[in-house]
Coordinates of C-alpha atoms in Angstrom, one line a residue:
M1 CA 105.0 98.7 125.1
R2 CA 107.7 98.5 127.7
R3 CA 110.7 97.6 126.3
Q4 CA 113.4 95.3 128.1
Q5 CA 116.8 96.9 128.1
P6 CA 120.3 95.4 128.5
E7 CA 121.9 95.2 131.6
A8 CA 123.1 98.7 132.6
V9 CA 126.7 99.4 131.7
S10 CA 126.6 102.3 134.4
M11 CA 124.0 104.1 136.3
R12 CA 124.4 108.0 135.9
P13 CA 122.2 110.0 138.3
F14 CA 121.0 113.3 136.9
A15 CA 118.8 116.1 137.7
V16 CA 116.3 117.5 135.4
T17 CA 116.2 121.2 135.7
N18 CA 114.7 124.2 133.6
R19 CA 118.3 125.1 132.5
G20 CA 118.6 121.4 131.2
V21 CA 115.2 121.5 129.6
L22 CA 115.9 124.8 128.0
S23 CA 119.3 123.7 126.6
I24 CA 117.6 121.3 124.5
A25 CA 114.3 123.0 123.7
I26 CA 115.4 126.4 122.7
P27 CA 117.9 125.4 119.9
M28 CA 115.4 122.8 118.8
T29 CA 112.4 125.2 118.9
L30 CA 114.8 127.5 116.6
A31 CA 115.7 124.3 114.3
Y32 CA 112.1 123.3 113.9
L33 CA 110.9 126.7 113.3
T34 CA 112.9 126.7 110.1
T35 CA 110.9 124.0 108.7
P36 CA 107.5 125.9 108.7
M37 CA 109.4 129.0 107.6
L38 CA 110.2 126.7 104.5
G39 CA 106.7 125.8 103.9
L40 CA 105.7 129.4 104.4
V41 CA 108.4 130.3 101.6
D42 CA 107.2 127.7 99.4
T43 CA 103.8 128.5 99.6
A44 CA 104.7 132.3 99.1
V45 CA 107.1 131.4 96.1
V46 CA 104.2 129.6 94.3
G47 CA 101.6 132.0 95.5
Q48 CA 103.3 135.0 93.7
F49 CA 101.9 133.5 90.6
G50 CA 98.6 134.2 91.6
N51 CA 97.2 130.9 90.3
A52 CA 95.0 128.9 92.9
A53 CA 95.5 125.7 91.1
L54 CA 99.4 125.7 91.6
L55 CA 98.8 126.8 95.3
G56 CA 96.4 124.0 95.8
G57 CA 98.9 121.3 93.8
L58 CA 101.6 122.3 95.9
A59 CA 99.5 121.8 99.2
A60 CA 98.2 118.5 97.7
G61 CA 101.7 117.4 96.5
A62 CA 103.2 118.3 100.1
L63 CA 100.5 116.2 101.5
V64 CA 101.2 113.1 99.5
F65 CA 105.2 113.7 100.3
D66 CA 104.3 114.1 104.2
V67 CA 102.1 111.0 104.1
V68 CA 105.0 109.1 102.7
F69 CA 108.0 110.5 104.7
T70 CA 106.0 111.4 108.1
T71 CA 105.1 107.5 108.1
F72 CA 109.0 106.8 108.2
N73 CA 109.3 109.6 111.2
F74 CA 110.1 106.7 113.4
L75 CA 113.7 106.7 112.2
R76 CA 114.0 110.1 114.1
S77 CA 111.6 109.6 117.1
G78 CA 112.5 105.9 117.7
T79 CA 116.3 106.3 117.5
T80 CA 116.1 109.4 119.9
G81 CA 114.4 107.3 122.4
L82 CA 116.6 104.4 122.2
V83 CA 119.8 106.4 122.0
A84 CA 118.5 108.5 124.9
Q85 CA 117.9 105.3 127.0
A86 CA 121.5 104.0 126.1
F87 CA 122.8 107.4 127.1
G88 CA 121.1 107.1 130.6
R89 CA 122.6 103.7 131.2
G90 CA 126.1 104.9 129.9
D91 CA 126.4 102.3 127.1
E92 CA 128.3 104.1 124.3
I93 CA 128.5 101.0 122.1
E94 CA 124.8 100.6 122.1
E95 CA 124.2 104.4 121.0
Q96 CA 126.5 103.6 117.7
A97 CA 124.6 100.2 117.3
V98 CA 121.1 102.0 117.3
F99 CA 122.4 104.6 114.9
W100 CA 123.7 102.1 112.2
R101 CA 120.5 100.1 112.6
A102 CA 118.4 103.1 111.8
F103 CA 120.8 104.1 108.8
A104 CA 120.4 100.8 107.4
I105 CA 116.6 101.0 107.3
A106 CA 116.8 104.4 106.1
L107 CA 118.9 103.7 103.0
V108 CA 116.7 100.7 102.1
A109 CA 113.5 102.4 102.7
G110 CA 114.7 105.6 100.8
L111 CA 115.8 103.8 97.5
V112 CA 112.5 102.0 97.4
L113 CA 110.5 105.2 97.8
A114 CA 112.6 106.9 95.3
A115 CA 111.8 104.0 92.8
C116 CA 108.1 104.2 93.5
A117 CA 107.6 108.0 93.2
P118 CA 105.3 107.5 89.9
L119 CA 103.3 105.4 91.8
F120 CA 102.8 107.7 94.9
S121 CA 101.9 110.4 92.4
I122 CA 99.2 108.4 90.9
V123 CA 97.6 107.4 94.1
G124 CA 98.0 111.1 95.4
I125 CA 96.1 112.3 92.2
W126 CA 93.2 109.8 92.7
F127 CA 93.0 110.4 96.6
I128 CA 92.9 114.4 96.2
D129 CA 90.3 114.2 93.4
A130 CA 91.0 118.0 92.3
E131 CA 90.9 119.8 89.0
P132 CA 93.4 119.0 86.3
G133 CA 95.5 122.0 87.0
V134 CA 95.9 120.9 90.8
N135 CA 96.8 117.3 89.6
A136 CA 99.7 118.6 87.3
A137 CA 101.2 120.5 89.9
L138 CA 100.9 117.7 92.4
D139 CA 102.4 115.1 90.0
E140 CA 105.6 117.4 89.3
Y141 CA 106.3 118.3 92.9
V142 CA 105.8 114.6 94.3
R143 CA 108.1 113.0 91.3
I144 CA 111.0 115.3 92.2
R145 CA 110.8 115.5 95.8
L146 CA 110.8 111.7 96.2
L147 CA 114.2 111.4 94.3
G148 CA 115.7 112.8 97.6
A149 CA 114.0 110.1 100.0
P150 CA 117.3 108.3 100.6
F151 CA 118.9 111.7 102.0
A152 CA 115.8 112.7 103.8
L153 CA 115.5 109.4 105.8
I154 CA 119.0 109.2 106.9
N155 CA 118.9 112.7 108.1
Y156 CA 116.1 111.3 110.2
A157 CA 118.5 109.0 111.7
I158 CA 121.3 111.3 112.1
L159 CA 118.8 113.7 114.0
G160 CA 117.4 111.2 116.0
Y161 CA 120.8 110.0 117.3
V162 CA 122.0 113.7 118.0
L163 CA 118.8 114.5 119.9
G164 CA 119.0 111.2 121.9
R165 CA 122.2 112.5 123.3
G166 CA 120.5 116.0 124.2
E167 CA 122.6 117.8 121.8
G168 CA 120.1 120.5 120.7
G169 CA 123.0 122.9 119.5
L170 CA 124.1 120.3 117.0
G171 CA 120.7 119.5 115.9
L172 CA 120.0 123.0 115.4
V173 CA 123.0 123.6 112.9
L174 CA 122.1 120.4 111.1
Q175 CA 118.5 121.8 110.5
L176 CA 119.7 125.3 109.7
V177 CA 122.0 124.0 107.1
L178 CA 119.1 121.7 105.6
N179 CA 116.3 124.2 105.6
G180 CA 118.6 127.3 104.9
I181 CA 119.9 125.7 101.5
N182 CA 116.3 124.8 100.8
I183 CA 114.7 128.1 101.3
A184 CA 117.7 129.8 99.1
L185 CA 117.2 127.5 96.4
S186 CA 113.5 127.6 96.6
I187 CA 113.5 131.2 95.9
A188 CA 116.2 131.2 93.3
L189 CA 115.0 128.4 91.1
G190 CA 111.0 128.7 91.9
L191 CA 110.9 132.4 91.6
W192 CA 113.8 133.9 89.9
L193 CA 114.3 131.3 87.4
G194 CA 110.3 131.1 87.2
W195 CA 110.5 127.3 87.7
G196 CA 107.6 127.3 90.3
V197 CA 106.6 124.0 91.8
A198 CA 109.5 122.2 90.2
G199 CA 112.1 124.8 91.6
V200 CA 110.7 124.4 95.2
A201 CA 111.1 120.6 95.0
W202 CA 114.6 120.6 93.6
G203 CA 115.6 123.3 96.2
T204 CA 114.4 120.6 98.9
V205 CA 116.1 117.8 97.5
A206 CA 119.6 119.7 97.3
G207 CA 119.1 120.8 100.9
E208 CA 118.6 117.4 102.0
F209 CA 121.6 116.0 100.1
V210 CA 124.1 118.5 101.9
A211 CA 122.7 118.2 105.3
M212 CA 123.3 114.4 105.1
L213 CA 126.8 114.9 104.1
L214 CA 127.7 117.1 106.9
G215 CA 125.6 115.1 109.5
L216 CA 127.4 111.9 108.3
A217 CA 130.8 113.5 108.5
I218 CA 130.1 114.5 112.2
V219 CA 128.9 111.2 113.2
V220 CA 131.6 109.1 111.7
A221 CA 134.2 111.5 113.1
R222 CA 132.8 110.9 116.4
F223 CA 132.3 107.2 116.3
S224 CA 136.1 107.0 115.2
K225 CA 136.9 108.4 118.6
S226 CA 134.6 106.2 120.7
P227 CA 134.8 102.3 121.7
R228 CA 134.7 100.2 118.6
L229 CA 131.4 98.9 117.8
P230 CA 131.8 94.8 117.4
R231 CA 130.2 93.5 114.5
E232 CA 128.0 90.9 116.5
R233 CA 126.8 93.7 118.6
L234 CA 125.2 95.7 115.7
L235 CA 124.2 92.4 113.9
H236 CA 122.4 90.9 117.0
A237 CA 118.8 89.9 116.1
E238 CA 117.0 90.6 119.5
P239 CA 117.7 94.5 119.7
F240 CA 117.3 94.7 115.7
W241 CA 113.8 93.1 115.9
A242 CA 113.1 95.2 119.2
M243 CA 113.7 98.2 117.0
V244 CA 111.5 97.0 114.3
S245 CA 108.8 96.4 116.8
L246 CA 109.1 100.0 118.2
N247 CA 109.3 101.4 114.7
R248 CA 106.4 99.6 113.7
D249 CA 104.0 101.2 116.5
I250 CA 105.6 104.5 115.7
M251 CA 105.1 104.3 111.9
I252 CA 101.2 103.2 112.7
R253 CA 101.1 106.1 114.9
S254 CA 102.7 108.4 112.3
F255 CA 100.5 107.1 109.6
S256 CA 97.2 107.5 111.5
L257 CA 98.3 111.2 112.1
L258 CA 99.1 111.6 108.5
A259 CA 95.6 110.2 107.5
A260 CA 93.8 112.6 109.8
F261 CA 95.6 115.5 107.8
A262 CA 95.1 113.9 104.6
L263 CA 91.3 113.7 105.4
F264 CA 91.2 117.2 106.3
T265 CA 92.9 118.2 102.9
R266 CA 90.5 116.0 100.9
Q267 CA 87.5 117.3 102.6
G268 CA 88.6 121.0 102.1
A269 CA 89.1 120.3 98.4
Q270 CA 85.5 119.1 98.2
F271 CA 84.6 122.8 99.2
G272 CA 86.2 124.0 96.1
T273 CA 89.7 125.0 94.9
L274 CA 89.7 128.4 97.1
T275 CA 88.6 126.8 100.1
L276 CA 91.7 124.1 99.5
A277 CA 94.1 126.9 98.9
A278 CA 92.9 129.0 101.9
N279 CA 93.3 125.9 104.4
A280 CA 96.6 125.3 102.8
V281 CA 97.5 128.9 103.8
L282 CA 96.2 128.4 107.3
M283 CA 97.8 124.9 107.7
N284 CA 101.1 126.8 107.9
F285 CA 100.0 128.5 111.0
F286 CA 99.2 124.9 112.4
M287 CA 102.8 124.0 111.4
I288 CA 104.3 126.6 112.6
S289 CA 102.6 126.1 116.1
G290 CA 103.7 122.5 116.0
F291 CA 107.1 123.0 115.4
F292 CA 107.1 125.6 117.8
L293 CA 105.9 123.1 120.6
D294 CA 108.1 120.3 119.3
G295 CA 111.4 121.9 120.7
F296 CA 109.9 121.0 124.4
A297 CA 108.4 117.9 123.1
T298 CA 111.9 116.9 122.0
A299 CA 113.2 117.6 125.5
A300 CA 110.7 115.3 126.9
E301 CA 111.9 112.6 124.7
Q302 CA 115.6 112.8 125.6
L303 CA 115.0 113.5 129.4
A304 CA 112.3 111.1 129.6
G305 CA 114.2 108.4 127.6
R306 CA 117.5 109.1 129.7
A307 CA 115.2 108.9 133.1
V308 CA 114.1 105.5 131.8
G309 CA 117.6 104.2 130.8
A310 CA 119.0 105.5 134.2
R311 CA 115.9 103.8 136.2
N312 CA 115.2 107.3 137.8
A313 CA 111.8 107.8 138.3
P314 CA 111.9 111.3 140.2
A315 CA 113.8 112.7 137.1
F316 CA 111.0 111.3 134.8
R317 CA 108.3 112.8 136.5
R318 CA 110.2 116.2 136.7
A319 CA 110.8 116.1 133.0
V320 CA 107.2 115.5 132.4
W321 CA 106.2 118.6 134.6
L322 CA 108.8 121.1 133.5
T323 CA 108.5 120.2 129.7
S324 CA 104.5 120.6 130.1
I325 CA 104.6 123.8 131.9
W326 CA 107.0 125.4 129.2
G327 CA 104.9 124.1 126.6
F328 CA 101.5 125.2 127.8
G329 CA 103.2 128.9 128.4
L330 CA 104.7 129.1 124.7
A331 CA 101.4 127.6 123.2
G332 CA 99.6 130.7 124.8
V333 CA 102.2 133.0 123.2
A334 CA 101.8 131.4 119.7
C335 CA 98.1 131.8 119.8
A336 CA 98.2 135.3 120.7
A337 CA 100.8 136.2 118.0
F338 CA 98.6 134.3 115.2
L339 CA 95.5 136.3 116.2
L340 CA 97.4 139.7 116.3
G341 CA 99.4 139.3 113.2
G342 CA 97.6 136.4 111.2
R343 CA 96.2 138.6 108.7
D344 CA 99.4 140.3 107.8
L345 CA 101.0 136.8 107.4
I346 CA 98.4 135.6 105.3
A347 CA 98.8 138.7 102.9
L348 CA 102.4 137.9 102.9
I349 CA 102.2 134.2 101.6
T350 CA 99.4 134.8 98.8
T351 CA 98.7 137.8 96.5
A352 CA 95.2 136.4 95.6
E353 CA 92.5 138.6 97.2
D354 CA 89.8 135.9 97.1
I355 CA 92.2 133.3 99.0
R356 CA 93.1 136.1 101.5
D357 CA 89.5 136.6 102.4
I358 CA 88.7 133.2 102.8
A359 CA 91.7 132.3 104.9
S360 CA 91.2 135.4 107.2
A361 CA 87.5 134.3 108.0
Y362 CA 88.9 130.9 109.3
L363 CA 92.1 132.5 110.9
P364 CA 91.0 131.9 114.8
W365 CA 90.6 128.3 114.1
A366 CA 94.1 127.9 113.0
A367 CA 95.4 130.3 115.8
F368 CA 94.0 128.2 118.5
T369 CA 95.4 124.9 117.3
A370 CA 98.5 125.8 119.4
V371 CA 96.5 125.5 122.5
S372 CA 94.3 122.5 121.8
G373 CA 97.5 120.5 120.5
V374 CA 100.0 121.2 123.2
L375 CA 99.3 118.3 125.4
A376 CA 99.3 116.0 122.4
F377 CA 102.9 117.1 121.7
Q378 CA 104.1 116.9 125.0
M379 CA 102.6 113.2 125.6
D380 CA 103.9 112.1 122.6
G381 CA 107.4 113.2 123.4
V382 CA 107.1 111.5 126.9
F383 CA 106.0 108.3 125.3
I384 CA 108.5 108.3 122.6
G385 CA 111.3 108.8 124.8
A386 CA 110.2 105.9 127.3
T387 CA 109.4 103.8 124.2
W388 CA 105.8 103.1 125.3
S389 CA 105.0 102.7 121.7
T390 CA 101.9 100.3 122.1
D391 CA 99.9 102.9 124.1
M392 CA 100.8 105.7 121.7
R393 CA 99.8 103.8 118.8
N394 CA 96.4 102.7 120.4
M395 CA 95.6 106.4 121.5
M396 CA 96.4 107.7 118.1
L397 CA 94.1 105.0 116.4
L398 CA 91.4 106.0 118.7
S399 CA 91.7 109.7 118.3
L400 CA 91.6 109.1 114.4
C401 CA 88.3 107.5 114.8
V402 CA 87.0 110.3 116.9
F403 CA 88.3 112.6 114.1
V404 CA 86.6 110.9 111.3
A405 CA 83.1 110.8 113.4
A406 CA 83.3 114.6 114.3
M407 CA 84.1 115.4 110.5
L408 CA 81.2 113.5 109.3
V409 CA 79.1 115.1 111.8
L410 CA 80.2 118.7 111.8
T411 CA 81.1 119.5 108.0
G412 CA 77.3 118.8 106.9
P413 CA 75.9 121.6 108.8
F414 CA 78.9 123.7 109.4
G415 CA 81.1 123.3 106.4
N416 CA 84.8 124.5 106.5
H417 CA 84.0 125.7 110.3
G418 CA 83.0 122.2 111.0
L419 CA 86.2 120.7 109.6
W420 CA 88.5 122.9 111.6
A421 CA 86.3 122.2 114.7
A422 CA 86.9 118.5 114.1
L423 CA 90.8 119.0 113.9
H424 CA 90.7 120.5 117.2
I425 CA 88.6 117.5 118.7
F426 CA 91.2 115.3 117.4
L427 CA 94.2 117.1 118.9
I428 CA 92.4 117.3 122.5
V429 CA 91.6 113.7 122.2
R430 CA 95.2 112.8 121.6
G431 CA 96.4 114.6 124.3
L432 CA 94.0 113.7 127.1
S433 CA 93.9 109.9 126.2
L434 CA 97.7 109.7 126.9
L435 CA 97.4 111.5 129.9
A436 CA 95.1 109.3 131.1
I437 CA 97.2 106.4 131.2
L438 CA 100.4 108.0 132.1
R439 CA 99.9 107.2 136.0
L440 CA 99.5 103.5 135.3
R441 CA 102.8 103.5 133.2
L442 CA 104.6 105.3 136.0
R443 CA 103.5 102.5 138.3
T444 CA 104.8 99.7 136.4
S445 CA 108.1 100.9 134.9
F446 CA 110.1 102.1 137.8

């Protein structure tokens, strides 16, 4: 979807350089890496109990949480794209308006999610269809985590505003506060006090709350020194509904992505609790790869959005080129690192020998997700920044259909190997389908 933008306040030509890309990508890569580190710590804390049901329950509970929260990731990505375009036009008033619109949506949605926590737990238990021990751990995790829904969604809006302005350093600080507190309390409550899954969940809620307070303090202090936002500008219906339309497409895209991961986890559960637990361990490798690559995808969001706002086609093309080159280079590094050190990392995550053996057998599949997924991450960043949300939504739906077909065909004869192969096909189709229509969008948007 091509968005209609307000008249430009001022056009500010800019050059896209390697230094500019890295100034956003490096701090955000470090910031995003703290999130899979958190997943590793949570899994390792619960893994020390040597109970496959607890580990599987944590994985299933995290999946339910991710399905709910990642569906609302538009509050981060949509805000980034719209703020970046306003920044490219030099429109400080619109930057503020975009943030407060996102804040309002986050607050209302977060309160609704917190109130519906028991319902999400029931649906999650029904969907996963696992053994009683797994279901009990899932229920405990989901009910606690969703109490922090308002804090988590507001943090999405804050981070979206910060990244839309290309302030990777500040984004890093906010993520370090959030995940640092989360990791420390997960270890203290989950392991030292023996709370297990409940301790991990409460540690996450506390980290989200503190990060929200810090982020709001920074943003409000900045706005107090900027031009005043007129109330009528904030409440103007046209840009608000344009934001809703953009967010709707991103939400459908995010939900489709999580649906693929949910089907992956559910199919793994059908192979038995040990396979479910082993896949949960290996999915941390995929998450590390994803967040590792997301730093350059975020640079693509900001720079592509800024170029669209400034009507600067050369800057847009260079942003796509540079972020893609850096992304593929780092994907190769990540893949090699996992192949060389993956077994040691598996041993660190879980003490259960049977889970270690199964996870090691499927390690190469997890390691190569960095390579097969890099183009999907980069194209997502470009299309989010440009707010071409309809194309992104449609290509994600196409990729989901291909994934389901591949899973049905491959899991029968090849078991869990076929399941991992279907995941790779899904990632490759996502990237290539968006790349195929990028040239058309370039001709029609500048």
